[in-house]
Short mmCIF file of N, CA and C in Angstrom, two decimals:
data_model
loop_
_atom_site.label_atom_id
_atom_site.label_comp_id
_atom_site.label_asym_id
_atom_site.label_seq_id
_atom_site.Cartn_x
_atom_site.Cartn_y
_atom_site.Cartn_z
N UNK A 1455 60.01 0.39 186.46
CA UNK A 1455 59.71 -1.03 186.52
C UNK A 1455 61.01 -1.75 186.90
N UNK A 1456 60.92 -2.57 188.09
CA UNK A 1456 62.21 -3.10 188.04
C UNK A 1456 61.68 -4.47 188.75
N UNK A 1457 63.08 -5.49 188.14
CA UNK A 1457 63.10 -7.01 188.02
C UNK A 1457 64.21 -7.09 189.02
N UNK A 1458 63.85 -8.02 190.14
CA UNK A 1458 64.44 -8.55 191.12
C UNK A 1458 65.48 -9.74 190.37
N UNK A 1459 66.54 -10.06 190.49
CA UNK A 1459 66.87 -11.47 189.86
C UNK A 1459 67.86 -12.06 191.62
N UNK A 1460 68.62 -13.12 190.82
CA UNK A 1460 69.08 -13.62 191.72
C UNK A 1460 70.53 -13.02 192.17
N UNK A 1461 71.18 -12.39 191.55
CA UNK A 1461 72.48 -11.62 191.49
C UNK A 1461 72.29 -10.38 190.92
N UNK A 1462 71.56 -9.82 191.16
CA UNK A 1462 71.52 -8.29 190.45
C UNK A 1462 69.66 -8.08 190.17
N UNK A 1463 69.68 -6.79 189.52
CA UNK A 1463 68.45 -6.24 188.94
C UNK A 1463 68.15 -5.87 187.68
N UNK A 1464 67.24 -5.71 187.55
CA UNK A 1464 66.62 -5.03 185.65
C UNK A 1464 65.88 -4.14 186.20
N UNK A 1465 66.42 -2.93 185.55
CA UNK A 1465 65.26 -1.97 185.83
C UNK A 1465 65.03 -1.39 184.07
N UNK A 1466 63.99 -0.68 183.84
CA UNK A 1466 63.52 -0.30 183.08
C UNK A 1466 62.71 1.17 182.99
N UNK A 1467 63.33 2.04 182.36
CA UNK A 1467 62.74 3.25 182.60
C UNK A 1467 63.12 4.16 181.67
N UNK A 1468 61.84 4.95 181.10
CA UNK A 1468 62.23 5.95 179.78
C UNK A 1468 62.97 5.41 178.78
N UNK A 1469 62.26 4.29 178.43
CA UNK A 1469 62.86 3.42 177.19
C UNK A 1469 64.55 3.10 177.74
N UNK A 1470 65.30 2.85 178.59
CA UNK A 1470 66.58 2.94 178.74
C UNK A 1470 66.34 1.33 180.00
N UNK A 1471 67.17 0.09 179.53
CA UNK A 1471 66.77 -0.99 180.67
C UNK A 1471 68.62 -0.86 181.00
N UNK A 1472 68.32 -0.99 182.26
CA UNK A 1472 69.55 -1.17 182.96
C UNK A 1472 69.66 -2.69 183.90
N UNK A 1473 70.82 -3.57 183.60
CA UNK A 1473 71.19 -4.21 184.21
C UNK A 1473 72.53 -4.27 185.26
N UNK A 1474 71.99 -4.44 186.63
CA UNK A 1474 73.34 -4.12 187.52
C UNK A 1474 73.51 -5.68 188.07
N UNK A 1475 74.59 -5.83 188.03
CA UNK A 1475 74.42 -7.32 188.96
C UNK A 1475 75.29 -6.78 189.78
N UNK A 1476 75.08 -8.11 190.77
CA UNK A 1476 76.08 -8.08 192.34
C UNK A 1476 76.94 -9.18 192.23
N UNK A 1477 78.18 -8.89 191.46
CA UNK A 1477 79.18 -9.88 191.99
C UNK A 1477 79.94 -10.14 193.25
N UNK A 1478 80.29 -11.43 193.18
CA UNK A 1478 81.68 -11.47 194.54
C UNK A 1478 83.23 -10.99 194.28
N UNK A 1479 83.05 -10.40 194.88
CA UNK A 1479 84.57 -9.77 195.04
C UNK A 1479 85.07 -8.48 194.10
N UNK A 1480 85.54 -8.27 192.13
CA UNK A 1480 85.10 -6.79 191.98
C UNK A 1480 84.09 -7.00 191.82
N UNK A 1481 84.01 -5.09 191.60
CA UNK A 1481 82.36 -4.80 191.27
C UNK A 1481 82.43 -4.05 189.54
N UNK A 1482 81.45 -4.82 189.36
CA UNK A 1482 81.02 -4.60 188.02
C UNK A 1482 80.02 -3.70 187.71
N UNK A 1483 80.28 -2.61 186.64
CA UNK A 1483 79.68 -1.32 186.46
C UNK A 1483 78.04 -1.51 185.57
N UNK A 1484 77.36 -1.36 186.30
CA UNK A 1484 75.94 -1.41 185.31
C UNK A 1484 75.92 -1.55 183.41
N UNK A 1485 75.10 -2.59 183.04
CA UNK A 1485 75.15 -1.86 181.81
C UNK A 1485 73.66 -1.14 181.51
N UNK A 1486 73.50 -0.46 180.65
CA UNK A 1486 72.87 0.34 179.89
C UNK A 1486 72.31 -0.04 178.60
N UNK A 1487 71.08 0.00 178.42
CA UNK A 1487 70.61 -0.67 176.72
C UNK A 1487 69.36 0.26 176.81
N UNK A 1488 69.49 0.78 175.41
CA UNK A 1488 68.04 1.76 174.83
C UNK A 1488 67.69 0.18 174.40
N UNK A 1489 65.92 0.70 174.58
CA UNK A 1489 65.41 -0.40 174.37
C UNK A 1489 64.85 -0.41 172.59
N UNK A 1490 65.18 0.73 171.76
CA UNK A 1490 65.17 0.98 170.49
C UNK A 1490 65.91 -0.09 169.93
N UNK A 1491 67.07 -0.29 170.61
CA UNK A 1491 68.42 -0.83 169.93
C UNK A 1491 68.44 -2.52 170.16
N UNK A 1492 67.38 -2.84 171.14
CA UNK A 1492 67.30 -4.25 171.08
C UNK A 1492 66.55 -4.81 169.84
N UNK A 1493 67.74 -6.12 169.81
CA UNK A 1493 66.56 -6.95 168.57
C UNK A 1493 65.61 -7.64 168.90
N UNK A 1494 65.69 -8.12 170.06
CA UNK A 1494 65.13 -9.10 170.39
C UNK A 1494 65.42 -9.76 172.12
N UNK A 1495 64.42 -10.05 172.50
CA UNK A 1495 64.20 -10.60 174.13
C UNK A 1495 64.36 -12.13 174.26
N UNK A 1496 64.67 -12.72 175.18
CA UNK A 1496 64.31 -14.14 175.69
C UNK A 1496 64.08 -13.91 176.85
N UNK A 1497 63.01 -15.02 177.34
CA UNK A 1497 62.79 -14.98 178.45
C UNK A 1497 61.99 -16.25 178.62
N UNK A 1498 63.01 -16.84 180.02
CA UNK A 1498 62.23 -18.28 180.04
C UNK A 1498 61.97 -18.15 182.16
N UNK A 1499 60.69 -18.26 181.88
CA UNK A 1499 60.42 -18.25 183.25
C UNK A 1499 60.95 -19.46 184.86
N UNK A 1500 61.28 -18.55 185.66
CA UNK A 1500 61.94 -19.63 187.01
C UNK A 1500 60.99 -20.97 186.99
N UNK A 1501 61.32 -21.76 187.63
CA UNK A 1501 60.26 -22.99 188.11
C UNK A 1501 60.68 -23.28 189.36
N UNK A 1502 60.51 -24.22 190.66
CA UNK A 1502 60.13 -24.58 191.63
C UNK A 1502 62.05 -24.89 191.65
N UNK A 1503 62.00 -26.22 190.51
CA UNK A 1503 63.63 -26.23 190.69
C UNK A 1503 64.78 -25.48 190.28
N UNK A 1504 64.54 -24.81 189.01
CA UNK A 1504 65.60 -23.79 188.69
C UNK A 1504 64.96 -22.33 188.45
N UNK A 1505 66.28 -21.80 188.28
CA UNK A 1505 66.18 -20.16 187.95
C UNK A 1505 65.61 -19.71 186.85
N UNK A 1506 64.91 -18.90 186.05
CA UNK A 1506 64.88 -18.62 184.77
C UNK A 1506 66.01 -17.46 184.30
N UNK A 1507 65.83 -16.89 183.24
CA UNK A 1507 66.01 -15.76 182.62
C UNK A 1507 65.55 -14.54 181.78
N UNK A 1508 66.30 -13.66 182.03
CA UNK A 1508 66.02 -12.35 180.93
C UNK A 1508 67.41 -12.05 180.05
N UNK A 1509 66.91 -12.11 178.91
CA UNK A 1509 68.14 -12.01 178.12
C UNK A 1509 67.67 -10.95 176.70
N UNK A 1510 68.46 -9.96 176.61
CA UNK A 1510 68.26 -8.85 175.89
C UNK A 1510 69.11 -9.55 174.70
N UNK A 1511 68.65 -8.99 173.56
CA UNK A 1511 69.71 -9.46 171.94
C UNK A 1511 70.03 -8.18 171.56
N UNK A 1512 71.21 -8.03 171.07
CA UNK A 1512 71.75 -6.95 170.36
C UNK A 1512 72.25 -7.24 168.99
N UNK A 1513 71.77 -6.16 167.98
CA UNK A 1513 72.38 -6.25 166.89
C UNK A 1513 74.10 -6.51 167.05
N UNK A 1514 74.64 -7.28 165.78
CA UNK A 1514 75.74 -7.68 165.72
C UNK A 1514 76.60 -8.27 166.75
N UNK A 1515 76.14 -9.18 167.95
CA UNK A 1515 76.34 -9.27 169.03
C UNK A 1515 75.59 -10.98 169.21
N UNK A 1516 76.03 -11.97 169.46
CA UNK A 1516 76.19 -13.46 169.71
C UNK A 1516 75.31 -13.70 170.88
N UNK A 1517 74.43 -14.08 170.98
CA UNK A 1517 73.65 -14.36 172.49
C UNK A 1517 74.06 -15.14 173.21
N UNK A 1518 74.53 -15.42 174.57
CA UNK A 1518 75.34 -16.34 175.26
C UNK A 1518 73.78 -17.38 175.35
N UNK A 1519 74.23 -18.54 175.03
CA UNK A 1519 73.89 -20.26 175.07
C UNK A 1519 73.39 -20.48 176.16
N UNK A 1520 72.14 -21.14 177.02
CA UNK A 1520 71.98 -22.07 177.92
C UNK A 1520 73.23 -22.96 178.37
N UNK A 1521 73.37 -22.72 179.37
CA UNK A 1521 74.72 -23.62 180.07
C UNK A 1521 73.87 -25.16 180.56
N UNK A 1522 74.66 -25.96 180.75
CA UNK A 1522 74.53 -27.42 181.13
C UNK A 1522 74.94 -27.56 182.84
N UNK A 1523 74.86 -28.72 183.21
CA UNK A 1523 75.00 -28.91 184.28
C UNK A 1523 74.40 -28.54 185.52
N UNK A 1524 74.81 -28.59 186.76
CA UNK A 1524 73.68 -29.01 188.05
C UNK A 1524 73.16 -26.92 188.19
N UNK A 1525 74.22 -26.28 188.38
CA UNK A 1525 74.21 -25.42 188.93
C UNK A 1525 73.82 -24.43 188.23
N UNK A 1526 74.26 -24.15 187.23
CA UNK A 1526 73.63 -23.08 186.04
C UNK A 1526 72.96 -23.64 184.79
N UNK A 1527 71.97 -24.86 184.49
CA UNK A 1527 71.57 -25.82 184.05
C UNK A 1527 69.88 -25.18 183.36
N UNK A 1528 70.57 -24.61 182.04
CA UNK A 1528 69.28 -23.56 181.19
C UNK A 1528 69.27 -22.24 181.37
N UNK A 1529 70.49 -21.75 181.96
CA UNK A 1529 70.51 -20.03 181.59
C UNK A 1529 71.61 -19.93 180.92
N UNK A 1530 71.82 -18.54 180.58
CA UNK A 1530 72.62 -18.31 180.59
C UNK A 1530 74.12 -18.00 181.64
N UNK A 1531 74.81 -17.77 181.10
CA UNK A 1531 76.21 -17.81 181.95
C UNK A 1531 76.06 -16.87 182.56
N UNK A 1532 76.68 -15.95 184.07
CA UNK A 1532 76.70 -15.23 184.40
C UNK A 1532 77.60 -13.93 184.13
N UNK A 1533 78.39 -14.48 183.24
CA UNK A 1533 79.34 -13.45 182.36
C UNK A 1533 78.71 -12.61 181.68
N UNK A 1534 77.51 -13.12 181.09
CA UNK A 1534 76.33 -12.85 180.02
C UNK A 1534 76.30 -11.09 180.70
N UNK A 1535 76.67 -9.86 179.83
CA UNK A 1535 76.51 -8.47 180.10
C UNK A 1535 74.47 -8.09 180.08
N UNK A 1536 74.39 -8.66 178.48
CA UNK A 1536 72.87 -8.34 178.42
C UNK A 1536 71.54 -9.88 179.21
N UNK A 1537 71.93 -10.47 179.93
CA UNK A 1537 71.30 -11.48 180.72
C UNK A 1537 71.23 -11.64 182.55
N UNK A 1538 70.47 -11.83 183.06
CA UNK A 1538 69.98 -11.53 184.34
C UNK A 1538 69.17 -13.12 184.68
N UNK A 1539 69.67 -13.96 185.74
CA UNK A 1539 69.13 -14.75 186.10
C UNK A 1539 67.98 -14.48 186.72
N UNK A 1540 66.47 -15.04 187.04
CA UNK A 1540 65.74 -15.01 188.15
C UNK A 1540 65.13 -15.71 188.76
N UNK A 1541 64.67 -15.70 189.87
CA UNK A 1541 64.07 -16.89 190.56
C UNK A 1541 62.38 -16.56 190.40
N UNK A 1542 61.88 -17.91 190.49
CA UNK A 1542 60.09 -17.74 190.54
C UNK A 1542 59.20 -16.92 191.00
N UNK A 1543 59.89 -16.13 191.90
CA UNK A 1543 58.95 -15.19 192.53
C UNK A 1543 59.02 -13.97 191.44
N UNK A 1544 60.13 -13.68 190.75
CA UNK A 1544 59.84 -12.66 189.89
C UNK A 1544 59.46 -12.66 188.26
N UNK A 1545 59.00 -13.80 188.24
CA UNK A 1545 58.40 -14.26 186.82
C UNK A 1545 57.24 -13.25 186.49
N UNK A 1546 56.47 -12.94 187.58
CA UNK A 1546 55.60 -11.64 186.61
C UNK A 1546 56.44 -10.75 186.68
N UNK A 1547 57.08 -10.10 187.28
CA UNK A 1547 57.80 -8.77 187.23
C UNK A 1547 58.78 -9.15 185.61
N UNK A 1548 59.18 -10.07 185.79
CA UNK A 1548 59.98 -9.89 184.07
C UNK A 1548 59.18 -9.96 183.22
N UNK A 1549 58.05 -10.87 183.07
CA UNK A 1549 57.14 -10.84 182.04
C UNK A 1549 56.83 -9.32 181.62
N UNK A 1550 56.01 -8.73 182.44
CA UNK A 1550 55.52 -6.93 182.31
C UNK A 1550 57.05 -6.77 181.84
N UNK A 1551 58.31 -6.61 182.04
CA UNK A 1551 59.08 -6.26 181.46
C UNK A 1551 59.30 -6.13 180.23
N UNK A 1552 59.54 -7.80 179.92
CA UNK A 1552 59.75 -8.06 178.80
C UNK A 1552 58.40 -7.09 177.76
N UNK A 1553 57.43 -7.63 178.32
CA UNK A 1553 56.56 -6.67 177.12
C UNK A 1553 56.47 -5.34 177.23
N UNK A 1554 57.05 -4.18 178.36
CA UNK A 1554 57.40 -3.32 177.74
C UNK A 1554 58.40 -2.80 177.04
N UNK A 1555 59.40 -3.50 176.79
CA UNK A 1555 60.38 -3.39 176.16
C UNK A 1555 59.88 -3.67 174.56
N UNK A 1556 59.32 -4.98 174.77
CA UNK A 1556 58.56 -5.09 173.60
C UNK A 1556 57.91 -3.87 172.69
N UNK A 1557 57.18 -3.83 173.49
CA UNK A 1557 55.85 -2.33 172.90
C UNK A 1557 57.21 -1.53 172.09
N UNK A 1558 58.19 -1.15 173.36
CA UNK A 1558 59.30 0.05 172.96
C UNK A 1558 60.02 -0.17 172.04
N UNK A 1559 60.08 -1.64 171.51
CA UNK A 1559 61.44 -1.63 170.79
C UNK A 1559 60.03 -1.50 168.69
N UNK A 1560 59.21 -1.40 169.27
CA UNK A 1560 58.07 -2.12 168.30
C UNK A 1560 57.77 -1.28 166.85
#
């Protein structure tokens, strides 16, 4: 199962979700999350004017905040390791995500 976003992907497979993004300039190494080990999901779907998100929670671990302003205005930051921006077209593809992760983490 994999989630298109706007800078990178979510894929999901054999209980194991991987997030890779595509930065400018270095490159940043995938992360890795059993989906056992999540506490908890957010997920707020794209709209017409902005991006949404997927945002994984980890035990003992701070969830990065909705940012303000024009450009990143209700996601999270792009620093965010366990968070993945996306645009509207992939709002079902994260949804099915999110709930299998769900089921998995359950």
């Amino acid at each position: 199962m994999e989630v298109k976003g706007v800078l990178g992907t979510i894929t999901y497979e054999d209980g194991w979700i991987t997030i890779s993004k595509t930065p400018v300039g270095q490159r940043v190494a995938p992360v890795r999350l059993r989906a056992a080990d999540i506490t908890g999901t957010r997920f707020k779907p794209g709209s017409r004017l902005t991006h949404g998100y997927v945002q994984f929670l980890l035990p003992g671990s701070l969830a990065a905040g909705e940012q303000g302003g024009l450009a990143q205005r209700g996601r999270p930051p792009y620093s965010d390791p366990h968070s993945l921006s996306i645009p509207r077209k992939s709002n079902a593809a994260a949804e099915k995500l999110v709930a299998a992760v769900e089921q998995a983490r359950g």
